[in-house]
mmCIF file of C-alpha atoms and ligand atoms in Angstrom:
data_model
loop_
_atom_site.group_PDB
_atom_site.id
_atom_site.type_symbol
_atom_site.label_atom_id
_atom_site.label_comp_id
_atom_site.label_asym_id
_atom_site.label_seq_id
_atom_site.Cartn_x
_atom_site.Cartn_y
_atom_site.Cartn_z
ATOM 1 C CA UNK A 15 -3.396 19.711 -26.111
ATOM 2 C CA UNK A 16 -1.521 22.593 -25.866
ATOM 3 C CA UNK A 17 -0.739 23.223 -21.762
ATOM 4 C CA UNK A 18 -1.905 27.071 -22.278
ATOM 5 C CA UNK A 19 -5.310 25.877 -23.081
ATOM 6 C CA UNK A 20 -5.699 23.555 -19.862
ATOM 7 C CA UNK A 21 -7.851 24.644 -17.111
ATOM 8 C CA UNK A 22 -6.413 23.069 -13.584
ATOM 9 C CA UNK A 23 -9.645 23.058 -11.814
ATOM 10 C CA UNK A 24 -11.268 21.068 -14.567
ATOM 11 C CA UNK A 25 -9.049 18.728 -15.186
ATOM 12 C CA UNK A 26 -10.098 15.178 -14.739
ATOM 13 C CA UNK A 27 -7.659 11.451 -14.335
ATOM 14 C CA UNK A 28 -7.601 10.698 -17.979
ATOM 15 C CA UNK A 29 -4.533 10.832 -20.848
ATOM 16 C CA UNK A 30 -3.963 14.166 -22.234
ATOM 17 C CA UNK A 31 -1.264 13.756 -24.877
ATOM 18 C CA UNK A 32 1.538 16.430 -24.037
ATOM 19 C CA UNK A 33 4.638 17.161 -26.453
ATOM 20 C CA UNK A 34 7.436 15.216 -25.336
ATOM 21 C CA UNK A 35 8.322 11.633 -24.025
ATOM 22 C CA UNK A 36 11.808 9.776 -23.060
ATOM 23 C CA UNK A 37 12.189 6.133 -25.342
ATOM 24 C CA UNK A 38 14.939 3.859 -25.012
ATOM 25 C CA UNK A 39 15.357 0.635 -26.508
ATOM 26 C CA UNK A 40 17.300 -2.927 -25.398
ATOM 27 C CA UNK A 41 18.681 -4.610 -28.157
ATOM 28 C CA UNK A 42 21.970 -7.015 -28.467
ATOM 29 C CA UNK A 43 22.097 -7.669 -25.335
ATOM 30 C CA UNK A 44 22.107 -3.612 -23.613
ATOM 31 C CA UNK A 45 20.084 -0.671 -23.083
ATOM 32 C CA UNK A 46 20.804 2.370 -25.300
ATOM 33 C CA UNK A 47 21.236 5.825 -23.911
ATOM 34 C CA UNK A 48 17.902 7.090 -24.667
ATOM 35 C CA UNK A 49 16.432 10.280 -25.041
ATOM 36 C CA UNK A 50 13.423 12.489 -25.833
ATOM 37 C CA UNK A 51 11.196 12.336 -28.729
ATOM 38 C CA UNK A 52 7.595 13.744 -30.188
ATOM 39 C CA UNK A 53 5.896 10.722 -31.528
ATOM 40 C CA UNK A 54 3.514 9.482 -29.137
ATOM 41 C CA UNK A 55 2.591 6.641 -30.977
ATOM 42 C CA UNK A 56 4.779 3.017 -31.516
ATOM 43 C CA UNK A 57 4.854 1.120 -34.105
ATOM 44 C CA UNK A 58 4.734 -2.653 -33.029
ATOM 45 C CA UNK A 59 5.256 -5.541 -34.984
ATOM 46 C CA UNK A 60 1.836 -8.453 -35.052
ATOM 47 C CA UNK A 61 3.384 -10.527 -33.188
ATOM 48 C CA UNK A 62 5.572 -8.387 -30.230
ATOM 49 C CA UNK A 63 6.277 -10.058 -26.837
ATOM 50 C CA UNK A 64 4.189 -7.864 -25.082
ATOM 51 C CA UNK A 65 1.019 -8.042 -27.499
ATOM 52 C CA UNK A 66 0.709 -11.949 -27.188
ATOM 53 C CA UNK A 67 2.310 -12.808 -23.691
ATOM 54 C CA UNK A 68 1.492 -9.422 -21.946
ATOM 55 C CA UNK A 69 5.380 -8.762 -21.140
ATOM 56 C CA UNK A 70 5.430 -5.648 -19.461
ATOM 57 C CA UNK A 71 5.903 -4.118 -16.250
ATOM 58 C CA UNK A 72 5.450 0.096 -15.264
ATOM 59 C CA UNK A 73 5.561 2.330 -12.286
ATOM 60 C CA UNK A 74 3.654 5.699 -11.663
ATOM 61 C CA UNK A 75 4.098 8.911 -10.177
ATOM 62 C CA UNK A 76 4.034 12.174 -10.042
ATOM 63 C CA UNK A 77 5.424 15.334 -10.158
ATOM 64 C CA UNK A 78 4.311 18.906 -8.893
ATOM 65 C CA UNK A 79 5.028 22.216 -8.137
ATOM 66 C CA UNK A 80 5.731 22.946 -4.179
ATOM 67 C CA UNK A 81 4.732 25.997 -2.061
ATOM 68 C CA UNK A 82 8.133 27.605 -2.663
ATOM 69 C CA UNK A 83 7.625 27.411 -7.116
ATOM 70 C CA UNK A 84 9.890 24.236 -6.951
ATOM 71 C CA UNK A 85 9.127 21.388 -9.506
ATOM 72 C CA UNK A 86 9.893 17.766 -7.826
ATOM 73 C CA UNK A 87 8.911 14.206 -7.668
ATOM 74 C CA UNK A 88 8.500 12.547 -4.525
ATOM 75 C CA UNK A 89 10.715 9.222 -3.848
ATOM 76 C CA UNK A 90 11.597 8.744 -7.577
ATOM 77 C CA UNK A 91 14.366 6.206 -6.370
ATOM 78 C CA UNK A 92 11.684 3.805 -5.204
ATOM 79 C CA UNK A 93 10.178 3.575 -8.179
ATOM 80 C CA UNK A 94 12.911 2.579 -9.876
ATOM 81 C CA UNK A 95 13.883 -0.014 -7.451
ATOM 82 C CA UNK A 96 10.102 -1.291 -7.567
ATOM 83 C CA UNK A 97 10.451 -1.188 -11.428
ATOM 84 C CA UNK A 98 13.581 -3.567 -10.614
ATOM 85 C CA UNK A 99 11.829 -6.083 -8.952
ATOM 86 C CA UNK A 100 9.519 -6.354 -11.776
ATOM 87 C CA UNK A 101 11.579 -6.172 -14.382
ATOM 88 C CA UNK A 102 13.139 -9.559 -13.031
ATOM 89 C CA UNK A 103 9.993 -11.335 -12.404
ATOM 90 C CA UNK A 104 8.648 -10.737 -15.429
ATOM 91 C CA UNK A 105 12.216 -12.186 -17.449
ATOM 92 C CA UNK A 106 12.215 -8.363 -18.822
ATOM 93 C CA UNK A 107 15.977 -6.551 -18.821
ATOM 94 C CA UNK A 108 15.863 -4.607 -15.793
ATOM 95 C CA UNK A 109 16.081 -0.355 -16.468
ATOM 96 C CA UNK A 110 19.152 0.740 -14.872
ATOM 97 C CA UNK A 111 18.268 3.157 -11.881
ATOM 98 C CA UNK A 112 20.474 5.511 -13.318
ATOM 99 C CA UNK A 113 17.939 5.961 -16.754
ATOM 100 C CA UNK A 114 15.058 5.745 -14.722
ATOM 101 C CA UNK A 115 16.309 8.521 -13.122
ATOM 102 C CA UNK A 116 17.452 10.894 -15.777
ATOM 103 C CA UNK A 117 14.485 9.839 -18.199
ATOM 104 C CA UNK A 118 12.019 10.906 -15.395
ATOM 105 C CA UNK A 119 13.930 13.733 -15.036
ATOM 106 C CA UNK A 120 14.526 14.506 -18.462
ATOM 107 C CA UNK A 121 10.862 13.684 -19.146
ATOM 108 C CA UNK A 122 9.231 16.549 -16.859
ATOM 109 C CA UNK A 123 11.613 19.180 -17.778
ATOM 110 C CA UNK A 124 10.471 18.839 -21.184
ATOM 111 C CA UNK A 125 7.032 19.099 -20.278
ATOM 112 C CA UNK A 126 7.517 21.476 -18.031
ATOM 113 C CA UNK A 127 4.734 23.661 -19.407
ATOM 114 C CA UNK A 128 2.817 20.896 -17.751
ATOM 115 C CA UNK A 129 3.198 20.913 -14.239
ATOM 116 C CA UNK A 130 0.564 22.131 -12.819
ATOM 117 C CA UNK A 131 1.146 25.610 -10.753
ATOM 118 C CA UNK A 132 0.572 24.924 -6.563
ATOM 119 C CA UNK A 133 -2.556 25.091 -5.535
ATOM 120 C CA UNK A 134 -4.646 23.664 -8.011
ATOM 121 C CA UNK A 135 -4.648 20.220 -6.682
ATOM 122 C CA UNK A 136 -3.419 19.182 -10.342
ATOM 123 C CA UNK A 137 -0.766 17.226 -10.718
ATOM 124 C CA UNK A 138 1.756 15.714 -13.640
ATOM 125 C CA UNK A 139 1.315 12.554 -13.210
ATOM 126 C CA UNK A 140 4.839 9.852 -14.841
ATOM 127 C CA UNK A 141 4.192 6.640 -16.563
ATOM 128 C CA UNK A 142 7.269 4.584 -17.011
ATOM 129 C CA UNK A 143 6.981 0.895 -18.257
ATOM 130 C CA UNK A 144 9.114 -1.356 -20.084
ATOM 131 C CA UNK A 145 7.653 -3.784 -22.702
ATOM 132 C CA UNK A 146 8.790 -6.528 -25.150
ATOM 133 C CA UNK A 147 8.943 -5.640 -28.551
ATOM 134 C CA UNK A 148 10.551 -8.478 -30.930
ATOM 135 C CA UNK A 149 7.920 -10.937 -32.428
ATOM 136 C CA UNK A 150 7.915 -13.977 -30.048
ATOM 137 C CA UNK A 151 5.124 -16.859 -30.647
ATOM 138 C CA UNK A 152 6.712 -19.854 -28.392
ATOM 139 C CA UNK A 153 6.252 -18.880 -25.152
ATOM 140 C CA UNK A 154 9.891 -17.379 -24.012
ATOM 141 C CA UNK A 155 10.635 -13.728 -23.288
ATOM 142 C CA UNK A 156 11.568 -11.114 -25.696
ATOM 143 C CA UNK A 157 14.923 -10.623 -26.870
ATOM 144 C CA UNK A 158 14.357 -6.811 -27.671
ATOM 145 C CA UNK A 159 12.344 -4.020 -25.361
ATOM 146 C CA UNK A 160 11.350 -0.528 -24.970
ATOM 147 C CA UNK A 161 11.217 1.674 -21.907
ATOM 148 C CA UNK A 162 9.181 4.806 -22.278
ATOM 149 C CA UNK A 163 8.024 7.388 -19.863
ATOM 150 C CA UNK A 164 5.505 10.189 -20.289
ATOM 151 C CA UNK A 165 3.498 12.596 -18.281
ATOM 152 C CA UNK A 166 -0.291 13.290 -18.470
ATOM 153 C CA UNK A 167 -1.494 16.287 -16.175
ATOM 154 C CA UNK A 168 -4.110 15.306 -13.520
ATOM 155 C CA UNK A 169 -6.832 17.061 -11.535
ATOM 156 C CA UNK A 170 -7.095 16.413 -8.151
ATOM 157 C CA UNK A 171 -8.093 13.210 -7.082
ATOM 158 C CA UNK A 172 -10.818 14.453 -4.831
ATOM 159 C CA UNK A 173 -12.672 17.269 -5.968
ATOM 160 C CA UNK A 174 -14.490 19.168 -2.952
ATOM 161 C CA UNK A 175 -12.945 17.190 -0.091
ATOM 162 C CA UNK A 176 -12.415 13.616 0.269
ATOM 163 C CA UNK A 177 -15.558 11.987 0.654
ATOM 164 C CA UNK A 178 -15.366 8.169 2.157
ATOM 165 C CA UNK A 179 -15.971 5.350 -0.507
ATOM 166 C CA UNK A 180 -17.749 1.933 -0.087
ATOM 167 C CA UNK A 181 -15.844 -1.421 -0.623
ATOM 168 C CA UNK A 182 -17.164 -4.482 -1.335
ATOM 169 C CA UNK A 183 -15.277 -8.051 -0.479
ATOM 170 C CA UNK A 184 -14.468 -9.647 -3.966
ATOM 171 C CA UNK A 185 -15.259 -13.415 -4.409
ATOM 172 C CA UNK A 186 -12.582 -13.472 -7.249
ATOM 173 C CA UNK A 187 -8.844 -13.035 -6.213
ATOM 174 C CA UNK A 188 -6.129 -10.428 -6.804
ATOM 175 C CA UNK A 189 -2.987 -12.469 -6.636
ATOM 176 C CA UNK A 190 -1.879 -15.802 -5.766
ATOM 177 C CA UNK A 191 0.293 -16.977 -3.003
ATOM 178 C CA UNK A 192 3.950 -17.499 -4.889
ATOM 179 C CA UNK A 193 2.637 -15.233 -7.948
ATOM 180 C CA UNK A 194 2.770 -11.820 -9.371
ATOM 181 C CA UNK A 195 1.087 -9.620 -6.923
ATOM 182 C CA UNK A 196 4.203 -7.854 -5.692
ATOM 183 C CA UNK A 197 5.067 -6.657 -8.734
ATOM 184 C CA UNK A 198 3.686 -3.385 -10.909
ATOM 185 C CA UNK A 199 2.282 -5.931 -14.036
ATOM 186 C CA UNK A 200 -0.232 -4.701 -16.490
ATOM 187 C CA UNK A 201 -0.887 -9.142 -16.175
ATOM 188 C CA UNK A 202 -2.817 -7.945 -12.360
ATOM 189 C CA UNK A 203 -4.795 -5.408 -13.591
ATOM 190 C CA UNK A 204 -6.268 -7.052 -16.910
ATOM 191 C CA UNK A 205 -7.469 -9.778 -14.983
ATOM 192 C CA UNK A 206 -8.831 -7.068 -12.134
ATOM 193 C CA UNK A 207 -11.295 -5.385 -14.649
ATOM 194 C CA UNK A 208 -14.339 -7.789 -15.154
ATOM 195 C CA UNK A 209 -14.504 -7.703 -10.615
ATOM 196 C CA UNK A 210 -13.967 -3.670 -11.111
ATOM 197 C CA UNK A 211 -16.729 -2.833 -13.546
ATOM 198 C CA UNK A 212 -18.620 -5.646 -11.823
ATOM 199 C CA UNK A 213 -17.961 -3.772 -8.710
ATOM 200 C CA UNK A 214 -19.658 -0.314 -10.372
ATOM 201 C CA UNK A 215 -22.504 -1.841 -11.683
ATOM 202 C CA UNK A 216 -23.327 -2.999 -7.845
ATOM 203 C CA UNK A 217 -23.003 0.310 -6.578
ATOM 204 C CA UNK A 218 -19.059 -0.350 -5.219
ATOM 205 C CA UNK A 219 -16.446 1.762 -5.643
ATOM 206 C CA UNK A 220 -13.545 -0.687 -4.828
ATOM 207 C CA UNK A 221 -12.781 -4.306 -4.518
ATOM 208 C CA UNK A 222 -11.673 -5.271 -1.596
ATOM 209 C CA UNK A 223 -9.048 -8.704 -1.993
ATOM 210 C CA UNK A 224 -8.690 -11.468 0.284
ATOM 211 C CA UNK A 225 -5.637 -13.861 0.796
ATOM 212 C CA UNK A 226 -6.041 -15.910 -2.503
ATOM 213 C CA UNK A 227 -5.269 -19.147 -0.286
ATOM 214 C CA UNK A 228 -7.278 -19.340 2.887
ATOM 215 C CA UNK A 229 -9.890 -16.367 2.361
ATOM 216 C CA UNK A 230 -9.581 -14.971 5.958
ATOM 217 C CA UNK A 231 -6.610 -12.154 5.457
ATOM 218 C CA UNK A 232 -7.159 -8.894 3.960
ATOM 219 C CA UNK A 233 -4.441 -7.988 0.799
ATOM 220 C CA UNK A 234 -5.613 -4.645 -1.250
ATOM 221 C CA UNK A 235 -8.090 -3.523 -3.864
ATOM 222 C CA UNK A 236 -6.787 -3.488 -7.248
ATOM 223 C CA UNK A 237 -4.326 -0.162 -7.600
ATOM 224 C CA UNK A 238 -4.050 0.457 -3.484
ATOM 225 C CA UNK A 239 -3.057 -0.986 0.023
ATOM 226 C CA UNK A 240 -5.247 -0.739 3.028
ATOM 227 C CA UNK A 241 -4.532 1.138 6.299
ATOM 228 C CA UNK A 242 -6.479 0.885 9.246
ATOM 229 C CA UNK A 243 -6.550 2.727 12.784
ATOM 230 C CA UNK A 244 -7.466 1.312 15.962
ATOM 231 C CA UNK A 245 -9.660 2.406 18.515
ATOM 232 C CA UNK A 246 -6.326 3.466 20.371
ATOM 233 C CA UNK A 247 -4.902 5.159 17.377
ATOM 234 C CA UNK A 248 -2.347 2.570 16.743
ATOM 235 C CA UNK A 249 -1.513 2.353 12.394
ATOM 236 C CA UNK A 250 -2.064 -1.414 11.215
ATOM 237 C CA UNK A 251 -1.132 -1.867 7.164
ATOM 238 C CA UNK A 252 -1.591 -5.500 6.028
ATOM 239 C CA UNK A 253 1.623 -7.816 5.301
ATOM 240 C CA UNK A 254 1.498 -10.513 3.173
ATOM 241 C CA UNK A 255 4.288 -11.524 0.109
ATOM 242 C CA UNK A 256 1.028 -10.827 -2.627
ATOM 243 C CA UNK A 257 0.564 -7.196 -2.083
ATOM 244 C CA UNK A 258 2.104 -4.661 -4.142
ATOM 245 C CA UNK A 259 4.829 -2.197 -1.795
ATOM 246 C CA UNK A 260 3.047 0.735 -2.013
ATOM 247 C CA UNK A 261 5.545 3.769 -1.766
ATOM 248 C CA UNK A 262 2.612 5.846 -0.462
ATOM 249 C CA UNK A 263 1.648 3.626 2.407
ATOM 250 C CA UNK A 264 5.633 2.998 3.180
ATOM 251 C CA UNK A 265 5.930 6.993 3.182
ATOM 252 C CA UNK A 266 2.362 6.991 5.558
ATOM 253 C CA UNK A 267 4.232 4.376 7.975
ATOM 254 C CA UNK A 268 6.944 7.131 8.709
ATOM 255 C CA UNK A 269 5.022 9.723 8.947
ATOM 256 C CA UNK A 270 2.646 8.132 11.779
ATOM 257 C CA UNK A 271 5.891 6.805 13.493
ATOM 258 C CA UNK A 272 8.201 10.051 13.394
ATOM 259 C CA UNK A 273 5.824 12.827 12.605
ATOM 260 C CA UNK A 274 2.656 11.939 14.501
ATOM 261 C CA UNK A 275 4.417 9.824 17.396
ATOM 262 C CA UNK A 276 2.134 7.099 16.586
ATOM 263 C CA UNK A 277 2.653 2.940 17.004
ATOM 264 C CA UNK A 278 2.974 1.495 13.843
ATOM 265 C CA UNK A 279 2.423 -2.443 13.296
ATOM 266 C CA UNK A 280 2.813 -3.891 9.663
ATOM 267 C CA UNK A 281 1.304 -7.535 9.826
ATOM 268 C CA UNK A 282 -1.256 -10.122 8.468
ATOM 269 C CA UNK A 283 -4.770 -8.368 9.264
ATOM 270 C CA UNK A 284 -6.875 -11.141 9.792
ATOM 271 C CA UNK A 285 -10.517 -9.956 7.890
ATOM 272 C CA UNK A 286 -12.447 -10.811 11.429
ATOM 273 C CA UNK A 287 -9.986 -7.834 12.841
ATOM 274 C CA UNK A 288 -11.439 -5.211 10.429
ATOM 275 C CA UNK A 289 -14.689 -4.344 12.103
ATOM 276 C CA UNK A 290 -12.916 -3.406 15.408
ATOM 277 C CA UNK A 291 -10.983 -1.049 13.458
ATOM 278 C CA UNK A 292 -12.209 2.881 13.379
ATOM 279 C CA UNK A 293 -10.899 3.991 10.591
ATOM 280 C CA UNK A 294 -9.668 2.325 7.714
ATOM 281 C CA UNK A 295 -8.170 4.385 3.718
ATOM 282 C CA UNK A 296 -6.737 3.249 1.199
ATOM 283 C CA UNK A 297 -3.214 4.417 0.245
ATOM 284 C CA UNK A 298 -1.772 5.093 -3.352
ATOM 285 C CA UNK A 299 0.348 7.916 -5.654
ATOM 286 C CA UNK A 300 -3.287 9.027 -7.294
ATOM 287 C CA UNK A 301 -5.180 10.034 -4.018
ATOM 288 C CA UNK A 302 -2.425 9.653 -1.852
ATOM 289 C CA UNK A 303 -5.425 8.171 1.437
ATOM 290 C CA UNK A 304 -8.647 7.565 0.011
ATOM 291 C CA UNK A 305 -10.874 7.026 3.038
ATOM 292 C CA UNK A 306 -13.405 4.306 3.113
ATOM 293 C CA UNK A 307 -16.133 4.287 4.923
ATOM 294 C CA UNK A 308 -18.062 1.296 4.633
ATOM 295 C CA UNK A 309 -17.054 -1.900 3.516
ATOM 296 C CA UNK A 310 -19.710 -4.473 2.393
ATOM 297 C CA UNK A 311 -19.339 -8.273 2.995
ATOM 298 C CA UNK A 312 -22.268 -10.359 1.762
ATOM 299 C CA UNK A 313 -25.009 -8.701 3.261
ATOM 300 C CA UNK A 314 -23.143 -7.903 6.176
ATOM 301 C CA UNK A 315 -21.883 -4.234 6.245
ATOM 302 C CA UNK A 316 -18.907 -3.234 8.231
ATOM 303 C CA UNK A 317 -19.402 0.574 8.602
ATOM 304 C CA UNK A 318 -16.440 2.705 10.459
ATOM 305 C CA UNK A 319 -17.456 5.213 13.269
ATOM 306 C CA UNK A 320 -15.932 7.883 11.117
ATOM 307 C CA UNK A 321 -18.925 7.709 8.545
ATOM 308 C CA UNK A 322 -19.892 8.421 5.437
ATOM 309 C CA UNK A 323 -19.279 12.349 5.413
ATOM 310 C CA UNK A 324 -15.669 12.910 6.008
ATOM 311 C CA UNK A 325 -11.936 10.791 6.171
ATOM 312 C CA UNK A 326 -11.787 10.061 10.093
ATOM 313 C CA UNK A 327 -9.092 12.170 12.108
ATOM 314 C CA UNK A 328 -5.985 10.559 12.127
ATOM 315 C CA UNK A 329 -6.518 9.413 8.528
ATOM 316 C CA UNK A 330 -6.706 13.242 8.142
ATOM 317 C CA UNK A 331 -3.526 14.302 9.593
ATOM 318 C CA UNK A 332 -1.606 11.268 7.885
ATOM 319 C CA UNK A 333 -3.267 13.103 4.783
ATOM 320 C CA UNK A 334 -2.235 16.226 5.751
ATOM 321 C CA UNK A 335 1.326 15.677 6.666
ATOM 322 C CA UNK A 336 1.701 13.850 3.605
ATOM 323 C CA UNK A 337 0.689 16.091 1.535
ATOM 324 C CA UNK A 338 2.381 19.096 3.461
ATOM 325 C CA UNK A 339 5.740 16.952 2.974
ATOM 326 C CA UNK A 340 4.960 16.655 -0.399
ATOM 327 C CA UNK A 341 4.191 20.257 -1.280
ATOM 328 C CA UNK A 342 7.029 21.497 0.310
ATOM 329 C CA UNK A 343 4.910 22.988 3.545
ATOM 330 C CA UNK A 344 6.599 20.544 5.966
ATOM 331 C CA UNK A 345 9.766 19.303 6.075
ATOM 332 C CA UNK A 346 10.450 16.185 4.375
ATOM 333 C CA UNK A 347 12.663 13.577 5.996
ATOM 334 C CA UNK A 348 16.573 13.084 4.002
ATOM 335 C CA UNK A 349 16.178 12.229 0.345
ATOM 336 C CA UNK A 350 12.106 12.262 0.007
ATOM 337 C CA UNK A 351 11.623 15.284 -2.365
ATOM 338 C CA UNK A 352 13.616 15.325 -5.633
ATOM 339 C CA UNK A 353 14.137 18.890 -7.279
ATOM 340 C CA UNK A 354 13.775 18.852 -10.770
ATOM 341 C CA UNK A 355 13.926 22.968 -11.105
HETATM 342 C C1 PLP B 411 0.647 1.091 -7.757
HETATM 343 C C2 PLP B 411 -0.107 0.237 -6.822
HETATM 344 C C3 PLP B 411 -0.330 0.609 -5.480
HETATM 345 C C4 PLP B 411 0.077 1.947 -4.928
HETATM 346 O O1 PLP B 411 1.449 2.137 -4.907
HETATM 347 P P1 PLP B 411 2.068 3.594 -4.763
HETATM 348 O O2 PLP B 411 3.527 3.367 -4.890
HETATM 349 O O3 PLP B 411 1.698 4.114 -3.436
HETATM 350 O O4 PLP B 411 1.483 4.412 -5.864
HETATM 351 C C5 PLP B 411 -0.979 -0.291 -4.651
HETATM 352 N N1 PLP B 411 -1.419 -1.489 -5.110
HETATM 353 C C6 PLP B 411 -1.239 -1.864 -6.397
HETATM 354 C C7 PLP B 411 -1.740 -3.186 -6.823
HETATM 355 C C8 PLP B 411 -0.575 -1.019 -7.286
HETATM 356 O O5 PLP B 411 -0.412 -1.409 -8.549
#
């Protein structure tokens, strides 16, 4: 779609296919440069790496345009440290920060007819992922991979105000103790989909994931960590070796500490803990906090004393510093916001 003919306000979370996209390729042993390119579609062979043994890590964010007509990505150098740690886990080459970098970079400015303009709540929202491409039928990794990035404009996550979700506890787990759950792998979110559309067709919006081993800590729903508030306003975010590092829940851990002057405790949160808690959201790049309201636990309901009608106050101004940080309103702390023009 051309980006003259998008409407902001009606724009949805789903792919629209924009013009341009950054591809590089590992082969003998090293990365090429890379560079952008127009075909949005990749040719695989039958039997690629990826397609049989699902080798393939990726990373997400966004860029935007901030109050002052800047376009910049927020903490770009965190993804490609996360997309690091995956990389190795997964046996796949890892993308050298330096090409993350530039292809993100790179990526937006050639799409910069994209960016939403500030205000609309839109966003362009980066895909980068790695994936193996040579045929490979033992099990071993691939010898050959590509890494390609490219944007898809967003509308805003919440249209009309963030309205509180309900959670259910999942009897199925996330990620195992020792496994894959710290790392961004298409692997945890195939096997997330039958609890997810399960989830819907109960009247859930989320899943809400238990420690795989003893049942009794909380981890994260499938795409976001939790964060809770106490009764005395202190900031508790679960810790536990199986949850992915959210960026957006590390960034809401400063901003409570050094912006808001609030106590800050990152630590196994026991499940039995949660319905002393008075507020609780969850914390990701898409909605930045979504807050829940209600969480539902085998005919037992947990409901938080901030309701069902709006995201309780502190969970607001975490929001709304965030976001003011973000979009340029506030000022961000040394090396958050990375100008792209
Ligand atoms: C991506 C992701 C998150 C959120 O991470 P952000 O860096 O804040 O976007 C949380 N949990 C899982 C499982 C994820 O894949």
């Amino acid at each position: 779609m051309s980006a003259k003919n998008i409407d902001w306000s009606e724009l949805g979370f789903g792919y629209i296919q924009t013009e341009k996209r950054f591809v590089a390729n590992f082969k003998d042993g090293k990365w090429d440069e890379g560079g952008i390119v127009d075909d949005a579609n990749i040719v695989l062979n039958e039997c690629a790496g990826v397609l049989q043994y699902a080798q393939t890590v990726f990373e997400g964010l966004k860029a935007y345009t901030t109050a002052d007509g800047n376009v910049v990505t927020f903490r770009p150098d965190l993804n490609a440290d996360r997309l690091i740690t995956s990389c190795e886990r997964l046996q796949i080459p890892v993308v050298p920060k330096e090409m993350f970098l530039r292809a993100v970079e790179e990526v937006v400015k050639a799409n910069i007819d994209y960016v939403p303009p500030y205000g609309s709540g839109a966003t362009l929202y980066i895909r980068p992922y790695v994936f193996g491409t040579n045929p490979v039928i033992g099990v071993k990794p691939a010898d050959e991979y590509q890494f390609r990035v490219f944007v898809t404009p967003v509308g805003p996550y919440f249209k009309g105000g963030a309205k509180p979700i309900t959670i259910r506890v999942c009897d199925y787990d996330r990620a195992a103790p020792h496994g894959t759950g710290h790392i961004k792998a298409g692997l945890n979110y195939a096997m997330s989909l039958y609890q997810i559309v399960d989830a819907h067709n109960n009247g859930f919006d989320e899943n809400m994931y238990l420690d795989a081993a003893t049942r009794t800590y909380v981890e994260e729903t499938g795409g976001a960590n939790f964060l809770f508030v106490t009764k005395d306003n202190k900031i508790v975010t679960p810790k536990s070796n199986s949850i992915l590092p959210s960026i957006t829940r590390r960034s809401l851990m400063v901003v409570a500490e050094k912006y808001l002057g609030l106590e800050v405790e990152h630590r196994p949160v026991a499940f039995e803990e949660v319905k002393d808690f008075a507020e609780c959201g969850l914390c990701g790049t898409a909605a930045v906090i979504s807050p829940v309201g209600k969480i539902y636990n085998h005919g037992e309901e947990i409901c938080f004393p901030s309701g069902m009608d709006e995201m309780g106050p502190i969970t607001k101004k975490l929001y709304e510093t965030l976001t003011g940080i973000q979009m340029g309103r506030i000022e961000a702390p040394e090396g958050w916001i990375h100008k792209i023009k």
